[in-house]
Each structure stands twice: as structure tokens, then as C-alpha cells.
Amino acid sequence: MGKQNRERPKADDIYPGLEKIDDPYKNPDVLEVLYWDAGWSMKEIGDLFGVTRENIRYYMK
């Protein structure tokens, strides 16, 4: 069975004011909300910000 395509809420809806944060992928609070609260994978977060999973893992708390 293949992966299900699931509709994700937009990152701005999950973390209001995201566009005002410089380098949001370096902000552990942003990553915590997207990863733990919204259930996004590290790959999805990396794709959103144009960085690798390793970058996301590095900046998580």
C-alpha cells in the first residue's frame, strides 16, 4: 500500500506570524509546533523551508 496523500494545514495557519521570523527552521519553537503539535515529518518541514532533514534535526530542541 502506498502512502496516503493527506491534506496539511498551511504552516502560517499552524504558527501565526511565521513569515515574520528570520530563518524559522532555526527556531526550535517553530519546529516543535510543526513536528510535535501538527504532526509534520522532518522531511516535510525541510521541504517547506528548503533545507535538509539534518538541518531540521540539528535545530530541534
PDB file of N, CA and C in Angstrom, residues 1-6:
ATOM      1  N   MET A   1       0.831  -1.183   0.000  1.00  0.00           N
ATOM      2  CA  MET A   1       0.000   0.000   0.000  1.00  0.00           C
ATOM      3  C   MET A   1       0.870   1.239   0.000  1.00  0.00           C
ATOM      4  N   GLY A   2       0.467   2.217  -0.767  1.00  0.00           N
ATOM      5  CA  GLY A   2       1.224   3.455  -0.863  1.00  0.00           C
ATOM      6  C   GLY A   2       0.899   4.412   0.264  1.00  0.00           C
ATOM      7  N   LYS A   3       1.674   5.470   0.305  1.00  0.00           N
ATOM      8  CA  LYS A   3       1.428   6.491   1.309  1.00  0.00           C
ATOM      9  C   LYS A   3       0.146   7.234   0.964  1.00  0.00           C
ATOM     10  N   GLN A   4      -0.603   7.585   1.962  1.00  0.00           N
ATOM     11  CA  GLN A   4      -1.810   8.352   1.742  1.00  0.00           C
ATOM     12  C   GLN A   4      -1.435   9.811   1.548  1.00  0.00           C
ATOM     13  N   ASN A   5      -2.095  10.447   0.596  1.00  0.00           N
ATOM     14  CA  ASN A   5      -1.932  11.888   0.463  1.00  0.00           C
ATOM     15  C   ASN A   5      -2.852  12.543   1.479  1.00  0.00           C
ATOM     16  N   ARG A   6      -2.281  13.218   2.412  1.00  0.00           N
ATOM     17  CA  ARG A   6      -3.089  13.872   3.426  1.00  0.00           C
ATOM     18  C   ARG A   6      -2.964  15.374   3.266  1.00  0.00           C
TER      19      ARG A   6
END
